[in-house]
Amino acid sequence: MACAAPVPFVAYTLEGLMDLPSIDWENPPLEPPEQVAQPLMWLLAARLLHDHVPGAGFRPPVHRCRVCELPWPCPARRYAERGLLAACRHPAVGRGSASFADWFLAGEQPR
């Protein structure tokens, strides 16, 4: 299985399409950086990314996810990585469900 493209390449290819925060993309913060356009999406993707990490101890020939035990990086980890990038993009006005959710949950953090 091929590894995901490194962040510098992604940042280069998406330059001008979104404002990428300057953070550690291998270990992003759970709280969305100030310039993130869709904070709720960031919160969900960051939580998923922090949950789906390699399990303790390397068991050759395949490293597995700690949560789902699929080969790492598992599909959930890949979705989380894509979700973090998507959270930096501004949704279409009035059409994005994330923009509605951000408005609906304004001031309240899910527990």
PDB file of C-alpha atoms in Angstrom:
ATOM      1  CA  MET A   1       0.000   0.000   0.000  1.00  0.00           C
ATOM      2  CA  ALA A   2       1.355   3.421  -0.886  1.00  0.00           C
ATOM      3  CA  CYS A   3       1.803   6.008   1.847  1.00  0.00           C
ATOM      4  CA  ALA A   4      -0.048   9.296   1.729  1.00  0.00           C
ATOM      5  CA  ALA A   5       1.801  12.211   0.164  1.00  0.00           C
ATOM      6  CA  PRO A   6       3.847  14.259   2.641  1.00  0.00           C
ATOM      7  CA  VAL A   7       2.256  17.487   3.822  1.00  0.00           C
ATOM      8  CA  PRO A   8       4.718  19.833   2.071  1.00  0.00           C
ATOM      9  CA  PHE A   9       3.617  18.342  -1.280  1.00  0.00           C
ATOM     10  CA  VAL A  10      -0.041  18.665  -0.314  1.00  0.00           C
ATOM     11  CA  ALA A  11       0.480  22.253   0.817  1.00  0.00           C
ATOM     12  CA  TYR A  12       2.223  23.021  -2.474  1.00  0.00           C
ATOM     13  CA  THR A  13      -0.537  21.513  -4.624  1.00  0.00           C
ATOM     14  CA  LEU A  14      -3.298  23.235  -2.649  1.00  0.00           C
ATOM     15  CA  GLU A  15      -1.601  26.622  -2.490  1.00  0.00           C
ATOM     16  CA  GLY A  16      -4.149  29.329  -3.129  1.00  0.00           C
ATOM     17  CA  LEU A  17      -7.147  27.044  -2.582  1.00  0.00           C
ATOM     18  CA  MET A  18      -7.056  27.129   1.207  1.00  0.00           C
ATOM     19  CA  ASP A  19      -5.205  28.716   4.082  1.00  0.00           C
ATOM     20  CA  LEU A  20      -3.198  25.901   5.697  1.00  0.00           C
ATOM     21  CA  PRO A  21      -2.163  26.607   9.282  1.00  0.00           C
ATOM     22  CA  SER A  22       1.515  26.231  10.129  1.00  0.00           C
ATOM     23  CA  ILE A  23       1.256  23.364  12.620  1.00  0.00           C
ATOM     24  CA  ASP A  24       2.801  19.947  13.171  1.00  0.00           C
ATOM     25  CA  TRP A  25       0.671  17.936  10.737  1.00  0.00           C
ATOM     26  CA  GLU A  26       1.892  14.630  12.202  1.00  0.00           C
ATOM     27  CA  ASN A  27       0.427  15.610  15.587  1.00  0.00           C
ATOM     28  CA  PRO A  28      -2.113  18.398  15.014  1.00  0.00           C
ATOM     29  CA  PRO A  29      -3.804  20.113  17.966  1.00  0.00           C
ATOM     30  CA  LEU A  30      -7.280  18.965  18.949  1.00  0.00           C
ATOM     31  CA  GLU A  31      -8.459  22.569  19.093  1.00  0.00           C
ATOM     32  CA  PRO A  32      -8.719  24.126  15.633  1.00  0.00           C
ATOM     33  CA  PRO A  33      -6.178  26.840  14.813  1.00  0.00           C
ATOM     34  CA  GLU A  34      -7.647  30.306  14.380  1.00  0.00           C
ATOM     35  CA  GLN A  35      -7.529  30.322  10.560  1.00  0.00           C
ATOM     36  CA  VAL A  36      -9.451  27.022  10.164  1.00  0.00           C
ATOM     37  CA  ALA A  37     -12.624  27.699   8.174  1.00  0.00           C
ATOM     38  CA  GLN A  38     -14.656  24.761   9.550  1.00  0.00           C
ATOM     39  CA  PRO A  39     -13.837  24.251  13.256  1.00  0.00           C
ATOM     40  CA  LEU A  40     -16.342  21.445  13.851  1.00  0.00           C
ATOM     41  CA  MET A  41     -14.878  19.393  11.012  1.00  0.00           C
ATOM     42  CA  TRP A  42     -11.394  20.024  12.459  1.00  0.00           C
ATOM     43  CA  LEU A  43     -12.493  18.838  15.929  1.00  0.00           C
ATOM     44  CA  LEU A  44     -13.929  15.608  14.538  1.00  0.00           C
ATOM     45  CA  ALA A  45     -11.018  14.877  12.209  1.00  0.00           C
ATOM     46  CA  ALA A  46      -8.376  15.670  14.840  1.00  0.00           C
ATOM     47  CA  ARG A  47     -10.053  13.371  17.380  1.00  0.00           C
ATOM     48  CA  LEU A  48     -10.225  10.571  14.807  1.00  0.00           C
ATOM     49  CA  LEU A  49      -6.590  11.124  13.845  1.00  0.00           C
ATOM     50  CA  HIS A  50      -5.403  11.038  17.475  1.00  0.00           C
ATOM     51  CA  ASP A  51      -7.378   7.834  18.126  1.00  0.00           C
ATOM     52  CA  HIS A  52      -6.122   5.905  15.090  1.00  0.00           C
ATOM     53  CA  VAL A  53      -2.404   5.573  15.761  1.00  0.00           C
ATOM     54  CA  PRO A  54      -0.050   2.606  15.402  1.00  0.00           C
ATOM     55  CA  GLY A  55      -0.444  -0.002  18.108  1.00  0.00           C
ATOM     56  CA  ALA A  56       2.221  -0.572  20.736  1.00  0.00           C
ATOM     57  CA  GLY A  57       5.063  -2.728  19.493  1.00  0.00           C
ATOM     58  CA  PHE A  58       5.855  -3.529  15.893  1.00  0.00           C
ATOM     59  CA  ARG A  59       4.575  -6.914  14.751  1.00  0.00           C
ATOM     60  CA  PRO A  60       6.169  -7.735  11.403  1.00  0.00           C
ATOM     61  CA  PRO A  61       5.364  -7.777   8.589  1.00  0.00           C
ATOM     62  CA  VAL A  62       2.440  -5.344   9.060  1.00  0.00           C
ATOM     63  CA  HIS A  63       2.008  -2.561  11.613  1.00  0.00           C
ATOM     64  CA  ARG A  64      -1.596  -2.301  12.829  1.00  0.00           C
ATOM     65  CA  CYS A  65      -3.863   0.469  14.110  1.00  0.00           C
ATOM     66  CA  ARG A  66      -4.336   0.541  17.884  1.00  0.00           C
ATOM     67  CA  VAL A  67      -8.133   0.982  17.597  1.00  0.00           C
ATOM     68  CA  CYS A  68      -9.372  -0.975  14.576  1.00  0.00           C
ATOM     69  CA  GLU A  69      -6.372  -3.318  14.170  1.00  0.00           C
ATOM     70  CA  LEU A  70      -6.333  -2.819  10.403  1.00  0.00           C
ATOM     71  CA  PRO A  71      -2.984  -2.320   8.637  1.00  0.00           C
ATOM     72  CA  TRP A  72      -1.696   1.145   9.464  1.00  0.00           C
ATOM     73  CA  PRO A  73      -2.361   3.745   8.221  1.00  0.00           C
ATOM     74  CA  CYS A  74      -5.932   2.473   8.427  1.00  0.00           C
ATOM     75  CA  PRO A  75      -8.827   3.939   6.405  1.00  0.00           C
ATOM     76  CA  ALA A  76     -10.032   5.954   9.418  1.00  0.00           C
ATOM     77  CA  ARG A  77      -6.590   7.559   9.769  1.00  0.00           C
ATOM     78  CA  ARG A  78      -6.582   8.472   6.070  1.00  0.00           C
ATOM     79  CA  TYR A  79     -10.088   9.965   6.343  1.00  0.00           C
ATOM     80  CA  ALA A  80      -8.946  11.984   9.358  1.00  0.00           C
ATOM     81  CA  GLU A  81      -5.966  13.363   7.428  1.00  0.00           C
ATOM     82  CA  ARG A  82      -8.246  14.371   4.565  1.00  0.00           C
ATOM     83  CA  GLY A  83     -10.744  15.830   7.035  1.00  0.00           C
ATOM     84  CA  LEU A  84      -8.103  18.114   8.539  1.00  0.00           C
ATOM     85  CA  LEU A  85      -7.274  19.475   5.105  1.00  0.00           C
ATOM     86  CA  ALA A  86     -10.957  19.824   4.195  1.00  0.00           C
ATOM     87  CA  ALA A  87     -11.583  21.758   7.424  1.00  0.00           C
ATOM     88  CA  CYS A  88      -9.207  24.440   6.152  1.00  0.00           C
ATOM     89  CA  ARG A  89     -11.318  25.019   3.067  1.00  0.00           C
ATOM     90  CA  HIS A  90     -14.245  27.437   3.091  1.00  0.00           C
ATOM     91  CA  PRO A  91     -17.552  25.645   2.348  1.00  0.00           C
ATOM     92  CA  ALA A  92     -20.006  26.887  -0.238  1.00  0.00           C
ATOM     93  CA  VAL A  93     -22.241  29.505   1.376  1.00  0.00           C
ATOM     94  CA  GLY A  94     -25.594  28.064   2.410  1.00  0.00           C
ATOM     95  CA  ARG A  95     -24.854  24.613   1.033  1.00  0.00           C
ATOM     96  CA  GLY A  96     -22.247  23.087   3.354  1.00  0.00           C
ATOM     97  CA  SER A  97     -23.548  21.026   6.244  1.00  0.00           C
ATOM     98  CA  ALA A  98     -20.387  21.839   8.199  1.00  0.00           C
ATOM     99  CA  SER A  99     -21.147  25.574   8.059  1.00  0.00           C
ATOM    100  CA  PHE A 100     -24.623  24.901   9.467  1.00  0.00           C
ATOM    101  CA  ALA A 101     -23.200  22.669  12.204  1.00  0.00           C
ATOM    102  CA  ASP A 102     -20.633  25.311  13.139  1.00  0.00           C
ATOM    103  CA  TRP A 103     -23.424  27.875  13.463  1.00  0.00           C
ATOM    104  CA  PHE A 104     -25.687  25.470  15.349  1.00  0.00           C
ATOM    105  CA  LEU A 105     -23.019  24.501  17.891  1.00  0.00           C
ATOM    106  CA  ALA A 106     -21.554  28.004  18.295  1.00  0.00           C
ATOM    107  CA  GLY A 107     -20.312  28.377  21.840  1.00  0.00           C
ATOM    108  CA  GLU A 108     -21.044  24.771  22.799  1.00  0.00           C
ATOM    109  CA  GLN A 109     -18.478  21.998  22.668  1.00  0.00           C
ATOM    110  CA  PRO A 110     -19.751  18.414  22.336  1.00  0.00           C
ATOM    111  CA  ARG A 111     -18.745  16.250  25.278  1.00  0.00           C
TER     112      ARG A 111
END
